[in-house]
């Protein structure tokens, strides 16, 4: 098998035209590392994570006190307005000019338990009227403390406390999940190029061999050792081998371009591959894989999020189907004066309590219908979630089962390849000395080519299953650590 890896490693430079190219040698692990660092797919994955990260940061920031400055620095009005003249007992139009300025500094804190909001603020207002009756006034609220909330309504803060941390946990694990998916894609491109290179090497070797056998056949025809029909078969093999070589070269160029594009290399990069050696012994218990998937797989977290959001909608529509009531209460001080300093002198106590109620009398069943839809949707989501959980579990079980038998298939395919090479070389020598016919030689060559394909295919399936298990479970069974724990440590 070292010979096979050497052929793939060294034969690539002969496949492409002799032009100025960047050359790079890759094994499977380096290909995956580059894909997770530089590929466009990796870039998209990182930005998806950052989007979720900042969404969670926004949620956390909303749980902290906020300081807001609201201002109207200047407002000038000059217009004609309708006013009531008490002396004449009628409405008249009068011209007025006024200047207005206002500022409010407020601290707010959301209270998750009740869904209300505490606030502490201060205000200052200035108004000047121009004209025959000009005057100036300042109004101030040195301090005011208040609280507002819905009494029987929907509390979004309580649901956010349940959903937002779960969403962020899913975002983190989706990042790792997508990184392992990139590893899967890189593995696919890697072995597609390896298979294309093997096909090219076999085709090139077949051209040389068929040419040699045809020349030997012409010599043997002269001594009547083979028939003309056999010689024509040998010539047909030469033509077919050259056609196969051209097709293999085109396939090799396409496979190399696909891998280079995926890794975000220059399009004319010449990639040389080194096939991975036979994998070590690793048997993954199905139960352990299922436990890891249930704990780490972001799809499971997404299903839990779907159920929570459906329950939130039921709670919201249920409470909105009843009457709504809210309260807003505040206590503080305020004052008005014609001079700025006096606006803060001996302020008067200010108190405000308001209760608002909204009672649906006739809505023709709209609110009840929304509640029933939300409740039925919750049942659908729960059922779909369970079905999806079963599908994921089945995928884990099947992938682990395939992986556990794939290692034996790799060993068997390697043994078959070694035997096919020995058998072909032996048959070829026997044909040269006249002890084997054309059919035996062709059959032996076909078996060698098939064994070559089977070996690379077995390696490909092994590593694809390996990275698929990592993706489904976010666990590295080879080293025994959780990928999500490693991610948290790296952050």
mmCIF file of C-alpha atoms in Angstrom, residues 6-326:
data_model
loop_
_atom_site.group_PDB
_atom_site.id
_atom_site.type_symbol
_atom_site.label_atom_id
_atom_site.label_comp_id
_atom_site.label_asym_id
_atom_site.label_seq_id
_atom_site.Cartn_x
_atom_site.Cartn_y
_atom_site.Cartn_z
ATOM 1 C CA UNK A 6 3.666 6.951 -3.549
ATOM 2 C CA UNK A 7 2.062 6.671 -6.990
ATOM 3 C CA UNK A 8 -0.702 9.103 -6.004
ATOM 4 C CA UNK A 9 1.771 11.466 -4.385
ATOM 5 C CA UNK A 10 4.244 11.606 -7.285
ATOM 6 C CA UNK A 11 2.045 11.076 -10.321
ATOM 7 C CA UNK A 12 -0.019 14.261 -10.088
ATOM 8 C CA UNK A 13 2.576 16.537 -11.688
ATOM 9 C CA UNK A 14 2.309 14.637 -14.955
ATOM 10 C CA UNK A 15 -1.445 15.032 -15.244
ATOM 11 C CA UNK A 16 -1.638 18.772 -15.946
ATOM 12 C CA UNK A 17 0.009 20.985 -18.565
ATOM 13 C CA UNK A 18 3.441 22.349 -17.787
ATOM 14 C CA UNK A 19 2.515 25.896 -16.732
ATOM 15 C CA UNK A 20 3.441 28.064 -13.797
ATOM 16 C CA UNK A 21 1.515 26.552 -10.918
ATOM 17 C CA UNK A 22 1.463 26.659 -7.164
ATOM 18 C CA UNK A 23 2.196 23.195 -5.821
ATOM 19 C CA UNK A 24 1.048 21.892 -2.470
ATOM 20 C CA UNK A 25 1.146 18.462 -0.868
ATOM 21 C CA UNK A 26 -1.824 17.511 1.310
ATOM 22 C CA UNK A 27 -2.761 14.617 3.508
ATOM 23 C CA UNK A 28 -6.308 14.175 4.791
ATOM 24 C CA UNK A 29 -5.784 15.919 8.144
ATOM 25 C CA UNK A 30 -4.135 18.961 6.589
ATOM 26 C CA UNK A 31 -6.878 19.182 3.972
ATOM 27 C CA UNK A 32 -9.501 19.253 6.725
ATOM 28 C CA UNK A 33 -7.550 21.843 8.737
ATOM 29 C CA UNK A 34 -7.279 24.157 5.717
ATOM 30 C CA UNK A 35 -10.968 23.668 4.897
ATOM 31 C CA UNK A 36 -12.008 24.677 8.429
ATOM 32 C CA UNK A 37 -9.721 27.691 8.341
ATOM 33 C CA UNK A 38 -9.833 29.125 4.837
ATOM 34 C CA UNK A 39 -12.762 27.743 2.867
ATOM 35 C CA UNK A 40 -15.764 29.905 2.029
ATOM 36 C CA UNK A 41 -17.987 27.414 3.830
ATOM 37 C CA UNK A 42 -15.927 27.869 7.009
ATOM 38 C CA UNK A 43 -16.237 31.648 6.640
ATOM 39 C CA UNK A 44 -20.018 31.345 6.377
ATOM 40 C CA UNK A 45 -20.109 29.062 9.427
ATOM 41 C CA UNK A 46 -18.093 31.499 11.551
ATOM 42 C CA UNK A 47 -20.350 34.417 10.625
ATOM 43 C CA UNK A 48 -23.460 32.393 11.426
ATOM 44 C CA UNK A 49 -22.023 31.752 14.880
ATOM 45 C CA UNK A 50 -21.130 35.425 15.391
ATOM 46 C CA UNK A 51 -24.672 36.429 14.450
ATOM 47 C CA UNK A 52 -26.089 34.123 17.123
ATOM 48 C CA UNK A 53 -23.447 35.240 19.612
ATOM 49 C CA UNK A 54 -24.373 38.906 19.285
ATOM 50 C CA UNK A 55 -28.060 38.041 19.489
ATOM 51 C CA UNK A 56 -27.368 36.390 22.847
ATOM 52 C CA UNK A 57 -25.257 39.343 23.950
ATOM 53 C CA UNK A 58 -28.222 41.599 23.141
ATOM 54 C CA UNK A 59 -30.493 39.418 25.292
ATOM 55 C CA UNK A 60 -28.030 39.617 28.203
ATOM 56 C CA UNK A 61 -27.723 43.387 27.776
ATOM 57 C CA UNK A 62 -31.511 43.730 27.972
ATOM 58 C CA UNK A 63 -31.366 42.151 31.430
ATOM 59 C CA UNK A 64 -29.127 44.973 32.682
ATOM 60 C CA UNK A 65 -30.159 48.527 33.610
ATOM 61 C CA UNK A 66 -30.322 50.879 30.647
ATOM 62 C CA UNK A 67 -29.544 54.596 30.728
ATOM 63 C CA UNK A 68 -31.292 56.689 28.087
ATOM 64 C CA UNK A 69 -31.185 60.376 27.304
ATOM 65 C CA UNK A 70 -34.204 61.721 25.436
ATOM 66 C CA UNK A 71 -33.928 65.276 24.153
ATOM 67 C CA UNK A 72 -35.665 67.904 22.105
ATOM 68 C CA UNK A 73 -32.866 70.508 22.034
ATOM 69 C CA UNK A 74 -34.846 73.101 20.113
ATOM 70 C CA UNK A 75 -38.358 73.462 18.740
ATOM 71 C CA UNK A 76 -39.515 76.762 17.271
ATOM 72 C CA UNK A 77 -43.122 77.401 16.257
ATOM 73 C CA UNK A 78 -44.524 80.431 14.417
ATOM 74 C CA UNK A 79 -48.093 79.947 13.271
ATOM 75 C CA UNK A 80 -51.665 81.091 13.483
ATOM 76 C CA UNK A 81 -53.831 79.058 15.787
ATOM 77 C CA UNK A 82 -57.401 79.124 16.970
ATOM 78 C CA UNK A 83 -57.901 80.349 20.550
ATOM 79 C CA UNK A 84 -60.924 81.093 22.723
ATOM 80 C CA UNK A 85 -61.337 84.722 23.758
ATOM 81 C CA UNK A 86 -63.232 84.787 27.065
ATOM 82 C CA UNK A 87 -63.899 88.520 26.875
ATOM 83 C CA UNK A 88 -65.640 88.253 23.519
ATOM 84 C CA UNK A 89 -66.924 84.741 24.175
ATOM 85 C CA UNK A 90 -65.842 83.409 20.806
ATOM 86 C CA UNK A 91 -63.018 81.613 19.026
ATOM 87 C CA UNK A 92 -60.531 83.786 17.220
ATOM 88 C CA UNK A 93 -57.352 83.219 15.270
ATOM 89 C CA UNK A 94 -54.170 84.555 16.777
ATOM 90 C CA UNK A 95 -50.570 84.591 15.724
ATOM 91 C CA UNK A 96 -48.113 82.986 18.131
ATOM 92 C CA UNK A 97 -44.381 82.378 18.371
ATOM 93 C CA UNK A 98 -42.822 79.997 20.830
ATOM 94 C CA UNK A 99 -39.574 78.199 21.563
ATOM 95 C CA UNK A 100 -39.460 74.834 23.355
ATOM 96 C CA UNK A 101 -36.669 72.586 24.672
ATOM 97 C CA UNK A 102 -36.890 69.362 26.657
ATOM 98 C CA UNK A 103 -34.602 66.722 28.177
ATOM 99 C CA UNK A 104 -35.205 63.446 30.033
ATOM 100 C CA UNK A 105 -32.605 61.148 31.593
ATOM 101 C CA UNK A 106 -34.022 57.719 32.525
ATOM 102 C CA UNK A 107 -32.714 54.482 34.022
ATOM 103 C CA UNK A 108 -34.833 51.382 33.326
ATOM 104 C CA UNK A 109 -34.583 47.839 34.632
ATOM 105 C CA UNK A 110 -36.704 44.966 33.388
ATOM 106 C CA UNK A 111 -37.940 42.567 36.086
ATOM 107 C CA UNK A 112 -38.148 39.057 34.629
ATOM 108 C CA UNK A 113 -40.229 37.499 37.402
ATOM 109 C CA UNK A 114 -43.283 39.696 36.884
ATOM 110 C CA UNK A 115 -42.609 41.042 33.412
ATOM 111 C CA UNK A 116 -42.669 44.652 34.607
ATOM 112 C CA UNK A 117 -40.225 47.528 34.304
ATOM 113 C CA UNK A 118 -38.813 49.761 37.042
ATOM 114 C CA UNK A 119 -37.706 53.209 36.031
ATOM 115 C CA UNK A 120 -35.965 56.192 37.616
ATOM 116 C CA UNK A 121 -35.850 59.446 35.681
ATOM 117 C CA UNK A 122 -35.426 63.194 35.810
ATOM 118 C CA UNK A 123 -36.780 65.878 33.447
ATOM 119 C CA UNK A 124 -36.255 69.502 32.564
ATOM 120 C CA UNK A 125 -38.352 71.566 30.170
ATOM 121 C CA UNK A 126 -38.081 75.157 28.899
ATOM 122 C CA UNK A 127 -40.726 77.210 27.074
ATOM 123 C CA UNK A 128 -40.663 80.828 25.889
ATOM 124 C CA UNK A 129 -43.546 82.602 24.217
ATOM 125 C CA UNK A 130 -42.916 85.732 22.118
ATOM 126 C CA UNK A 131 -45.247 88.604 21.303
ATOM 127 C CA UNK A 132 -47.271 91.088 23.348
ATOM 128 C CA UNK A 133 -47.798 88.605 26.172
ATOM 129 C CA UNK A 134 -44.345 87.058 26.210
ATOM 130 C CA UNK A 135 -43.363 84.847 29.095
ATOM 131 C CA UNK A 136 -40.785 82.229 30.063
ATOM 132 C CA UNK A 137 -41.280 79.047 32.064
ATOM 133 C CA UNK A 138 -39.133 76.202 33.326
ATOM 134 C CA UNK A 139 -40.600 72.910 34.441
ATOM 135 C CA UNK A 140 -38.618 70.264 36.265
ATOM 136 C CA UNK A 141 -38.967 66.766 37.655
ATOM 137 C CA UNK A 142 -35.902 66.414 39.899
ATOM 138 C CA UNK A 143 -36.554 62.730 40.509
ATOM 139 C CA UNK A 144 -39.308 60.230 39.787
ATOM 140 C CA UNK A 145 -39.519 56.520 40.556
ATOM 141 C CA UNK A 146 -42.037 54.314 38.827
ATOM 142 C CA UNK A 147 -43.094 50.820 37.860
ATOM 143 C CA UNK A 148 -45.246 49.563 35.017
ATOM 144 C CA UNK A 149 -46.441 46.132 34.002
ATOM 145 C CA UNK A 150 -49.273 44.070 32.644
ATOM 146 C CA UNK A 151 -51.343 42.551 35.444
ATOM 147 C CA UNK A 152 -52.824 39.454 33.790
ATOM 148 C CA UNK A 153 -51.096 39.528 30.440
ATOM 149 C CA UNK A 154 -48.251 37.783 28.697
ATOM 150 C CA UNK A 155 -44.795 37.965 30.307
ATOM 151 C CA UNK A 156 -42.168 37.867 27.516
ATOM 152 C CA UNK A 157 -39.223 38.158 29.921
ATOM 153 C CA UNK A 158 -39.961 34.832 31.607
ATOM 154 C CA UNK A 159 -40.015 33.008 28.270
ATOM 155 C CA UNK A 160 -36.851 34.731 27.098
ATOM 156 C CA UNK A 161 -35.052 33.375 30.177
ATOM 157 C CA UNK A 162 -35.993 29.859 29.055
ATOM 158 C CA UNK A 163 -35.443 30.193 25.316
ATOM 159 C CA UNK A 164 -32.492 32.547 24.775
ATOM 160 C CA UNK A 165 -29.830 30.540 26.696
ATOM 161 C CA UNK A 166 -30.989 27.403 24.858
ATOM 162 C CA UNK A 167 -30.741 29.244 21.519
ATOM 163 C CA UNK A 168 -27.194 30.321 22.262
ATOM 164 C CA UNK A 169 -26.206 26.820 23.333
ATOM 165 C CA UNK A 170 -27.622 25.591 20.032
ATOM 166 C CA UNK A 171 -25.676 28.273 18.132
ATOM 167 C CA UNK A 172 -22.397 27.177 19.744
ATOM 168 C CA UNK A 173 -23.033 23.543 18.943
ATOM 169 C CA UNK A 174 -24.211 24.380 15.443
ATOM 170 C CA UNK A 175 -20.831 26.024 14.890
ATOM 171 C CA UNK A 176 -19.043 22.782 15.820
ATOM 172 C CA UNK A 177 -21.597 20.744 13.868
ATOM 173 C CA UNK A 178 -21.016 22.830 10.745
ATOM 174 C CA UNK A 179 -17.249 22.604 11.207
ATOM 175 C CA UNK A 180 -17.518 18.806 11.230
ATOM 176 C CA UNK A 181 -19.727 19.048 8.157
ATOM 177 C CA UNK A 182 -16.955 21.002 6.460
ATOM 178 C CA UNK A 183 -14.634 18.140 7.431
ATOM 179 C CA UNK A 184 -17.042 15.738 5.748
ATOM 180 C CA UNK A 185 -17.083 17.808 2.579
ATOM 181 C CA UNK A 186 -13.296 18.112 2.583
ATOM 182 C CA UNK A 187 -13.011 14.331 2.966
ATOM 183 C CA UNK A 188 -15.342 13.824 0.005
ATOM 184 C CA UNK A 189 -13.333 16.168 -2.252
ATOM 185 C CA UNK A 190 -10.059 14.629 -1.032
ATOM 186 C CA UNK A 191 -11.016 11.069 -1.945
ATOM 187 C CA UNK A 192 -12.670 12.124 -5.209
ATOM 188 C CA UNK A 193 -9.287 13.533 -6.225
ATOM 189 C CA UNK A 194 -7.523 10.434 -4.888
ATOM 190 C CA UNK A 195 -9.842 8.204 -6.922
ATOM 191 C CA UNK A 196 -9.360 10.344 -10.030
ATOM 192 C CA UNK A 197 -5.583 10.192 -9.584
ATOM 193 C CA UNK A 198 -5.665 6.406 -9.108
ATOM 194 C CA UNK A 199 -7.783 6.053 -12.244
ATOM 195 C CA UNK A 200 -5.322 8.272 -14.123
ATOM 196 C CA UNK A 201 -2.295 6.298 -12.914
ATOM 197 C CA UNK A 202 -3.965 3.005 -13.840
ATOM 198 C CA UNK A 203 -4.930 4.365 -17.259
ATOM 199 C CA UNK A 204 -1.391 5.604 -17.886
ATOM 200 C CA UNK A 205 0.065 2.275 -16.804
ATOM 201 C CA UNK A 206 -2.485 0.474 -18.942
ATOM 202 C CA UNK A 207 -1.419 2.482 -22.017
ATOM 203 C CA UNK A 208 2.218 1.538 -21.498
ATOM 204 C CA UNK A 209 1.341 -2.093 -20.818
ATOM 205 C CA UNK A 210 -1.020 -2.412 -23.791
ATOM 206 C CA UNK A 211 1.607 -0.905 -26.107
ATOM 207 C CA UNK A 212 4.163 -3.410 -24.864
ATOM 208 C CA UNK A 213 1.756 -6.327 -25.197
ATOM 209 C CA UNK A 214 0.786 -5.252 -28.711
ATOM 210 C CA UNK A 215 4.427 -5.180 -29.802
ATOM 211 C CA UNK A 216 4.919 -8.613 -28.257
ATOM 212 C CA UNK A 217 1.761 -9.819 -30.014
ATOM 213 C CA UNK A 218 3.085 -8.684 -33.413
ATOM 214 C CA UNK A 219 6.261 -10.691 -32.814
ATOM 215 C CA UNK A 220 4.304 -13.718 -31.736
ATOM 216 C CA UNK A 221 2.024 -13.451 -34.788
ATOM 217 C CA UNK A 222 5.066 -13.865 -37.001
ATOM 218 C CA UNK A 223 5.749 -17.267 -35.451
ATOM 219 C CA UNK A 224 2.052 -18.127 -35.423
ATOM 220 C CA UNK A 225 1.990 -18.147 -31.626
ATOM 221 C CA UNK A 226 -1.263 -16.125 -31.549
ATOM 222 C CA UNK A 227 -4.045 -15.604 -34.049
ATOM 223 C CA UNK A 228 -4.756 -12.404 -35.972
ATOM 224 C CA UNK A 229 -7.970 -12.032 -33.998
ATOM 225 C CA UNK A 230 -5.938 -11.943 -30.768
ATOM 226 C CA UNK A 231 -3.613 -9.341 -32.298
ATOM 227 C CA UNK A 232 -6.587 -7.187 -33.260
ATOM 228 C CA UNK A 233 -7.863 -7.512 -29.689
ATOM 229 C CA UNK A 234 -4.496 -6.280 -28.432
ATOM 230 C CA UNK A 235 -4.639 -3.320 -30.825
ATOM 231 C CA UNK A 236 -8.185 -2.568 -29.662
ATOM 232 C CA UNK A 237 -6.872 -2.596 -26.104
ATOM 233 C CA UNK A 238 -4.273 0.034 -27.104
ATOM 234 C CA UNK A 239 -6.939 2.311 -28.608
ATOM 235 C CA UNK A 240 -9.266 1.875 -25.639
ATOM 236 C CA UNK A 241 -6.431 2.472 -23.160
ATOM 237 C CA UNK A 242 -5.526 5.777 -24.817
ATOM 238 C CA UNK A 243 -9.159 6.900 -24.826
ATOM 239 C CA UNK A 244 -9.480 5.916 -21.180
ATOM 240 C CA UNK A 245 -6.331 7.910 -20.365
ATOM 241 C CA UNK A 246 -7.777 11.060 -21.959
ATOM 242 C CA UNK A 247 -11.019 10.693 -20.012
ATOM 243 C CA UNK A 248 -9.103 10.020 -16.794
ATOM 244 C CA UNK A 249 -6.981 13.129 -17.320
ATOM 245 C CA UNK A 250 -10.119 15.278 -17.746
ATOM 246 C CA UNK A 251 -11.656 13.765 -14.606
ATOM 247 C CA UNK A 252 -8.434 14.415 -12.700
ATOM 248 C CA UNK A 253 -8.418 18.088 -13.707
ATOM 249 C CA UNK A 254 -12.034 18.495 -12.624
ATOM 250 C CA UNK A 255 -11.439 16.784 -9.269
ATOM 251 C CA UNK A 256 -8.321 18.861 -8.590
ATOM 252 C CA UNK A 257 -10.116 22.092 -9.494
ATOM 253 C CA UNK A 258 -13.052 21.165 -7.213
ATOM 254 C CA UNK A 259 -10.788 20.563 -4.224
ATOM 255 C CA UNK A 260 -8.764 23.730 -4.905
ATOM 256 C CA UNK A 261 -11.955 25.793 -5.155
ATOM 257 C CA UNK A 262 -13.358 24.312 -1.958
ATOM 258 C CA UNK A 263 -10.131 25.115 -0.084
ATOM 259 C CA UNK A 264 -10.146 28.645 -1.549
ATOM 260 C CA UNK A 265 -6.838 28.078 -3.395
ATOM 261 C CA UNK A 266 -5.822 29.597 -6.700
ATOM 262 C CA UNK A 267 -7.604 27.776 -9.498
ATOM 263 C CA UNK A 268 -4.368 26.564 -11.111
ATOM 264 C CA UNK A 269 -2.975 25.110 -7.863
ATOM 265 C CA UNK A 270 -1.439 21.676 -8.334
ATOM 266 C CA UNK A 271 -2.412 19.472 -5.406
ATOM 267 C CA UNK A 272 -0.495 16.364 -4.476
ATOM 268 C CA UNK A 273 -2.159 13.878 -2.181
ATOM 269 C CA UNK A 274 -0.853 11.457 0.393
ATOM 270 C CA UNK A 275 -3.421 8.798 1.223
ATOM 271 C CA UNK A 276 -4.008 8.057 4.914
ATOM 272 C CA UNK A 277 -2.625 4.796 6.193
ATOM 273 C CA UNK A 278 -4.759 1.967 7.478
ATOM 274 C CA UNK A 279 -6.815 3.331 10.421
ATOM 275 C CA UNK A 280 -6.180 2.066 13.930
ATOM 276 C CA UNK A 281 -8.545 -0.138 15.877
ATOM 277 C CA UNK A 282 -11.595 1.828 17.020
ATOM 278 C CA UNK A 283 -14.979 0.396 17.949
ATOM 279 C CA UNK A 284 -17.662 2.891 18.973
ATOM 280 C CA UNK A 285 -20.465 1.650 21.283
ATOM 281 C CA UNK A 286 -23.878 2.519 19.872
ATOM 282 C CA UNK A 287 -25.298 3.454 23.288
ATOM 283 C CA UNK A 288 -22.422 5.842 23.978
ATOM 284 C CA UNK A 289 -22.926 7.491 20.587
ATOM 285 C CA UNK A 290 -26.661 7.896 21.226
ATOM 286 C CA UNK A 291 -26.046 9.459 24.652
ATOM 287 C CA UNK A 292 -23.531 11.900 23.173
ATOM 288 C CA UNK A 293 -25.922 12.816 20.344
ATOM 289 C CA UNK A 294 -28.803 13.485 22.749
ATOM 290 C CA UNK A 295 -26.564 15.739 24.854
ATOM 291 C CA UNK A 296 -24.684 17.587 22.109
ATOM 292 C CA UNK A 297 -26.427 17.420 18.757
ATOM 293 C CA UNK A 298 -27.789 20.909 17.953
ATOM 294 C CA UNK A 299 -30.770 19.373 16.179
ATOM 295 C CA UNK A 300 -31.981 17.988 19.513
ATOM 296 C CA UNK A 301 -31.569 21.447 21.036
ATOM 297 C CA UNK A 302 -33.436 22.933 18.094
ATOM 298 C CA UNK A 303 -36.340 20.550 18.690
ATOM 299 C CA UNK A 304 -36.483 21.591 22.354
ATOM 300 C CA UNK A 305 -36.456 25.222 21.261
ATOM 301 C CA UNK A 306 -39.351 24.586 18.863
ATOM 302 C CA UNK A 307 -41.428 23.068 21.676
ATOM 303 C CA UNK A 308 -40.660 25.960 24.045
ATOM 304 C CA UNK A 309 -41.574 28.541 21.399
ATOM 305 C CA UNK A 310 -44.830 26.710 20.680
ATOM 306 C CA UNK A 311 -45.610 26.653 24.426
ATOM 307 C CA UNK A 312 -44.813 30.371 24.577
ATOM 308 C CA UNK A 313 -47.315 31.054 21.787
ATOM 309 C CA UNK A 314 -49.972 29.047 23.622
ATOM 310 C CA UNK A 315 -49.357 31.060 26.785
ATOM 311 C CA UNK A 316 -49.462 34.328 24.868
ATOM 312 C CA UNK A 317 -52.669 33.634 22.931
ATOM 313 C CA UNK A 318 -54.363 32.178 26.026
ATOM 314 C CA UNK A 319 -53.749 35.305 28.095
ATOM 315 C CA UNK A 320 -54.548 37.641 25.238
ATOM 316 C CA UNK A 321 -57.898 35.883 24.778
ATOM 317 C CA UNK A 322 -58.975 37.196 28.187
ATOM 318 C CA UNK A 323 -59.254 40.801 29.301
ATOM 319 C CA UNK A 324 -56.029 42.767 29.545
ATOM 320 C CA UNK A 325 -55.106 45.012 32.459
ATOM 321 C CA UNK A 326 -51.991 47.029 33.129
#
